[in-house]
Amino acid sequence: EAQVTQNPRYLITVTGKKLTVTCSQNMNHEYMSWYRQDPGLGLRQIYYSMNVEVTDKGDVPEGYKVSRKEKRNFPLILESPSPNQTSLYFCATSTSGHSSYEQYFGPGTRLTVT
Amino acid sequence: GENVEQHPSTLSVQEGDSAVIKCTYSDSASNYFPWYKQELGKRPQLIIDIRSNVGEKKDQRIAVTLNKTAKHFSLHITETQPEDSAVYFCAASIYGNQFYFGTGTSLTVIP
């Protein structure tokens, strides 16, 4: 079954404690991306990756890091989380080919930073 | 960077009526415009998309129109049903790289 998985699905942590949210896909998609969703602000792109070892900043990259060492995985790293990073996070993937730019979203990770 | 504005933020319609959601964008280089539907507690899912070389696209009760000159695009849902109730997001992108989303429209279809 084609799917995008995220772990953990829920996380409560404290300010400054490093954390990683994993994203994995089994669809052999080149493109992967991270978004945060906040009430009234819609979805905002944090980072995206067109392929292995290629990453680019989205609209709101401050406070986040990513890496793309393998095609199927695209972890999101918060080195020193702060309360303003409390949000719902979505990973998304796409074939990024000329035929389709459709993004498939993961189930989301709800992060609370106290 | 790109700026995508979406209106209205909330929309209520009677079942069977039509619903229209509008978005504007600022970067004339944007060439891909998807619409996503997000039901409560669920992930966003693509419902329709359009590229800049096309003015209109239709899929059953859903249609999208694009006016490149005016830099706006719209989602049209006809014969609305209660299961159409959700939050709808528009987005703009250049060749599917960086994406800019609107702030969403909460659609309620009243039975």
Tab-separated table of C-alpha atoms in Angstrom:
chain	number	residue	atom	x	y	z
A	1	GLU	CA	0.000	0.000	0.000
A	2	ALA	CA	1.364	3.402	-1.057
A	3	GLN	CA	1.783	5.576	1.985
A	4	VAL	CA	3.531	8.429	3.751
A	5	THR	CA	4.212	7.857	7.432
A	6	GLN	CA	5.215	10.277	10.152
A	7	ASN	CA	6.473	9.594	13.657
A	8	PRO	CA	5.620	10.493	16.262
A	9	ARG	CA	2.007	11.495	15.662
A	10	TYR	CA	1.834	13.450	18.898
A	11	LEU	CA	4.650	14.977	20.913
A	12	ILE	CA	4.776	17.214	23.965
A	13	THR	CA	8.229	18.505	24.811
A	14	VAL	CA	9.988	21.314	26.623
A	15	THR	CA	11.822	24.333	25.305
A	16	GLY	CA	15.339	23.576	24.115
A	17	LYS	CA	15.117	19.779	24.000
A	18	LYS	CA	16.202	18.611	20.554
A	19	LEU	CA	13.707	16.497	18.669
A	20	THR	CA	13.309	14.787	15.311
A	21	VAL	CA	10.098	14.080	13.423
A	22	THR	CA	10.536	11.349	10.864
A	23	CYS	CA	8.867	11.092	7.466
A	24	SER	CA	9.057	8.028	5.296
A	25	GLN	CA	7.467	7.151	1.948
A	26	ASN	CA	7.294	3.965	-0.079
A	27	MET	CA	6.208	5.532	-3.374
A	28	ASN	CA	9.708	6.162	-4.766
A	29	HIS	CA	8.922	9.876	-5.004
A	30	GLU	CA	11.770	12.281	-5.674
A	31	TYR	CA	10.136	15.302	-4.025
A	32	MET	CA	9.515	15.593	-0.294
A	33	SER	CA	8.476	18.576	1.771
A	34	TRP	CA	7.587	19.720	5.291
A	35	TYR	CA	4.760	22.083	6.193
A	36	ARG	CA	3.412	23.536	9.381
A	37	GLN	CA	-0.264	24.320	9.786
A	38	ASP	CA	-1.465	26.979	12.193
A	39	PRO	CA	-5.013	28.325	12.645
A	40	GLY	CA	-5.690	31.229	10.333
A	41	LEU	CA	-2.346	30.872	8.564
A	42	GLY	CA	-2.962	27.855	6.365
A	43	LEU	CA	-0.082	25.617	5.356
A	44	ARG	CA	3.382	27.122	5.273
A	45	GLN	CA	6.297	25.329	3.706
A	46	ILE	CA	9.367	24.831	5.893
A	47	TYR	CA	11.796	22.945	3.647
A	48	TYR	CA	11.576	20.864	0.509
A	49	SER	CA	13.828	18.412	-1.278
A	50	MET	CA	13.840	17.718	-5.000
A	51	ASN	CA	15.990	14.611	-4.588
A	52	VAL	CA	18.612	12.927	-2.411
A	53	GLU	CA	21.150	15.386	-0.997
A	54	VAL	CA	19.192	18.360	-2.409
A	55	THR	CA	17.267	20.534	0.036
A	56	ASP	CA	15.895	24.076	-0.201
A	57	LYS	CA	14.326	26.520	2.194
A	58	GLY	CA	10.623	27.125	2.064
A	59	ASP	CA	8.801	30.123	3.409
A	60	VAL	CA	9.450	29.540	7.140
A	61	PRO	CA	12.739	27.619	7.614
A	62	GLU	CA	14.013	29.412	10.735
A	63	GLY	CA	14.523	27.061	13.668
A	64	TYR	CA	14.360	23.898	11.561
A	65	LYS	CA	16.843	21.588	9.869
A	66	VAL	CA	16.347	18.775	7.384
A	67	SER	CA	18.434	16.156	5.669
A	68	ARG	CA	17.819	13.873	2.692
A	69	LYS	CA	20.338	11.059	2.778
A	70	GLU	CA	17.959	8.472	1.347
A	71	LYS	CA	15.148	8.824	-1.154
A	72	ARG	CA	12.477	7.443	1.161
A	73	ASN	CA	13.256	9.474	4.322
A	74	PHE	CA	13.124	13.181	5.073
A	75	PRO	CA	13.443	13.913	8.806
A	76	LEU	CA	12.629	17.306	10.311
A	77	ILE	CA	14.950	18.372	13.121
A	78	LEU	CA	14.246	20.998	15.754
A	79	GLU	CA	17.584	21.576	17.478
A	80	SER	CA	16.226	23.909	20.162
A	81	PRO	CA	12.426	23.960	20.050
A	82	SER	CA	10.569	27.026	21.263
A	83	PRO	CA	6.870	27.521	22.103
A	84	ASN	CA	6.261	29.319	18.782
A	85	GLN	CA	7.024	26.026	17.047
A	86	THR	CA	3.940	24.476	18.595
A	87	SER	CA	2.012	23.453	15.516
A	88	LEU	CA	0.633	20.655	13.344
A	89	TYR	CA	3.329	19.392	10.981
A	90	PHE	CA	2.751	17.617	7.687
A	91	CYS	CA	5.199	15.824	5.467
A	92	ALA	CA	4.303	15.569	1.768
A	93	THR	CA	5.730	13.771	-1.248
A	94	SER	CA	5.383	14.091	-5.000
A	95	THR	CA	6.743	12.570	-8.141
A	96	SER	CA	7.722	16.101	-9.177
A	97	GLY	CA	7.680	15.001	-12.781
A	98	HIS	CA	6.182	16.815	-15.723
A	99	SER	CA	3.097	14.607	-15.528
A	100	SER	CA	2.008	15.586	-12.035
A	101	TYR	CA	2.941	17.790	-9.122
A	102	GLU	CA	0.294	16.260	-6.858
A	103	GLN	CA	1.452	16.114	-3.265
A	104	TYR	CA	0.532	13.235	-0.970
A	105	PHE	CA	0.428	14.258	2.654
A	106	GLY	CA	1.334	12.235	5.698
A	107	PRO	CA	-1.083	11.953	8.651
A	108	GLY	CA	0.441	14.862	10.550
A	109	THR	CA	2.399	15.321	13.766
A	110	ARG	CA	0.968	17.515	16.485
A	111	LEU	CA	3.813	19.126	18.411
A	112	THR	CA	3.456	21.066	21.639
A	113	VAL	CA	6.467	22.891	23.071
A	114	THR	CA	6.063	24.121	26.651
B	1	GLY	CA	8.309	35.709	-2.680
B	2	GLU	CA	4.864	34.647	-3.789
B	3	ASN	CA	1.783	35.848	-1.901
B	4	VAL	CA	-1.459	33.887	-2.173
B	5	GLU	CA	-4.667	35.393	-0.819
B	6	GLN	CA	-7.846	33.358	-0.436
B	7	HIS	CA	-11.449	34.501	0.069
B	8	PRO	CA	-13.800	34.029	1.749
B	9	SER	CA	-12.448	32.539	4.963
B	10	THR	CA	-15.822	30.971	5.737
B	11	LEU	CA	-18.673	30.042	3.431
B	12	SER	CA	-22.074	28.519	4.160
B	13	VAL	CA	-24.345	27.255	1.398
B	14	GLN	CA	-27.551	25.299	1.201
B	15	GLU	CA	-27.270	21.749	-0.072
B	16	GLY	CA	-27.616	21.749	-3.842
B	17	ASP	CA	-26.359	25.304	-4.265
B	18	SER	CA	-23.000	26.236	-5.769
B	19	ALA	CA	-19.920	27.372	-3.868
B	20	VAL	CA	-17.130	29.558	-5.219
B	21	ILE	CA	-13.782	30.181	-3.556
B	22	LYS	CA	-11.333	32.688	-4.995
B	23	CYS	CA	-7.566	33.065	-4.789
B	24	THR	CA	-5.120	35.642	-6.075
B	25	TYR	CA	-1.380	35.308	-6.482
B	26	SER	CA	1.411	37.805	-6.980
B	27	ASP	CA	4.210	36.040	-8.865
B	28	SER	CA	3.551	35.854	-12.598
B	29	ALA	CA	6.077	32.999	-12.828
B	30	SER	CA	3.742	30.661	-10.897
B	31	ASN	CA	2.438	28.018	-13.270
B	32	TYR	CA	0.791	25.347	-11.137
B	33	PHE	CA	-2.330	25.917	-9.032
B	34	PRO	CA	-3.714	23.036	-6.943
B	35	TRP	CA	-6.727	22.923	-4.645
B	36	TYR	CA	-6.684	20.766	-1.534
B	37	LYS	CA	-9.561	19.633	0.665
B	38	GLN	CA	-8.985	18.975	4.342
B	39	GLU	CA	-11.678	17.327	6.425
B	40	LEU	CA	-11.637	17.807	10.167
B	41	GLY	CA	-8.718	15.967	11.741
B	42	LYS	CA	-7.514	14.623	8.405
B	43	ARG	CA	-4.657	15.356	6.043
B	44	PRO	CA	-5.053	17.637	2.983
B	45	GLN	CA	-5.947	15.851	-0.245
B	46	LEU	CA	-5.736	17.150	-3.790
B	47	ILE	CA	-9.118	17.589	-5.426
B	48	ILE	CA	-8.190	19.388	-8.631
B	49	ASP	CA	-5.295	21.306	-10.130
B	50	ILE	CA	-4.596	23.478	-13.146
B	51	ARG	CA	-1.525	24.592	-15.011
B	52	SER	CA	-0.977	28.027	-16.482
B	53	ASN	CA	-1.409	26.860	-20.073
B	54	VAL	CA	-5.046	25.971	-19.357
B	55	GLY	CA	-7.893	28.359	-18.565
B	56	GLU	CA	-10.387	25.935	-17.094
B	57	LYS	CA	-10.519	22.351	-15.863
B	58	LYS	CA	-13.501	20.351	-14.746
B	59	ASP	CA	-13.955	17.093	-12.843
B	60	GLN	CA	-17.581	16.152	-12.267
B	61	ARG	CA	-19.004	18.728	-9.802
B	62	ILE	CA	-15.696	20.522	-9.330
B	63	ALA	CA	-14.115	23.052	-11.665
B	64	VAL	CA	-11.205	25.444	-11.502
B	65	THR	CA	-10.737	28.555	-13.618
B	66	LEU	CA	-7.537	30.524	-14.076
B	67	ASN	CA	-7.072	34.106	-15.241
B	68	LYS	CA	-3.336	34.616	-15.734
B	69	THR	CA	-3.682	38.252	-16.673
B	70	ALA	CA	-5.489	39.127	-13.476
B	71	LYS	CA	-3.494	36.561	-11.468
B	72	HIS	CA	-6.496	34.891	-9.929
B	73	PHE	CA	-8.007	31.438	-9.914
B	74	SER	CA	-11.236	30.067	-8.501
B	75	LEU	CA	-12.731	26.799	-7.312
B	76	HIS	CA	-16.340	26.102	-8.255
B	77	ILE	CA	-18.349	23.329	-6.610
B	78	THR	CA	-21.799	22.702	-8.043
B	79	GLU	CA	-24.697	20.778	-6.511
B	80	THR	CA	-23.034	20.856	-3.110
B	81	GLN	CA	-23.541	17.967	-0.711
B	82	PRO	CA	-22.992	17.737	3.065
B	83	GLU	CA	-19.827	15.686	2.455
B	84	ASP	CA	-18.342	18.717	0.680
B	85	SER	CA	-18.112	20.411	4.097
B	86	ALA	CA	-14.396	20.850	4.803
B	87	VAL	CA	-11.588	23.398	4.657
B	88	TYR	CA	-10.330	24.131	1.164
B	89	PHE	CA	-6.864	25.477	0.400
B	90	CYS	CA	-5.565	26.953	-2.824
B	91	ALA	CA	-1.860	27.058	-3.624
B	92	ALA	CA	0.564	28.387	-6.203
B	93	SER	CA	3.869	26.938	-7.300
B	94	ILE	CA	6.517	27.231	-9.973
B	95	TYR	CA	6.994	23.822	-11.550
B	96	GLY	CA	6.037	22.047	-8.327
B	97	ASN	CA	9.045	23.278	-6.366
B	98	GLN	CA	8.208	25.769	-3.631
B	99	PHE	CA	4.523	25.966	-2.706
B	100	TYR	CA	2.582	28.893	-1.291
B	101	PHE	CA	-0.813	28.143	0.205
B	102	GLY	CA	-3.785	30.371	0.882
B	103	THR	CA	-5.140	30.636	4.407
B	104	GLY	CA	-8.092	28.348	3.742
B	105	THR	CA	-11.874	28.529	3.348
B	106	SER	CA	-14.123	26.661	5.744
B	107	LEU	CA	-17.105	25.477	3.702
B	108	THR	CA	-20.269	24.349	5.430
B	109	VAL	CA	-23.037	22.750	3.388
B	110	ILE	CA	-26.349	22.983	5.213
B	111	PRO	CA	-28.676	20.019	4.572
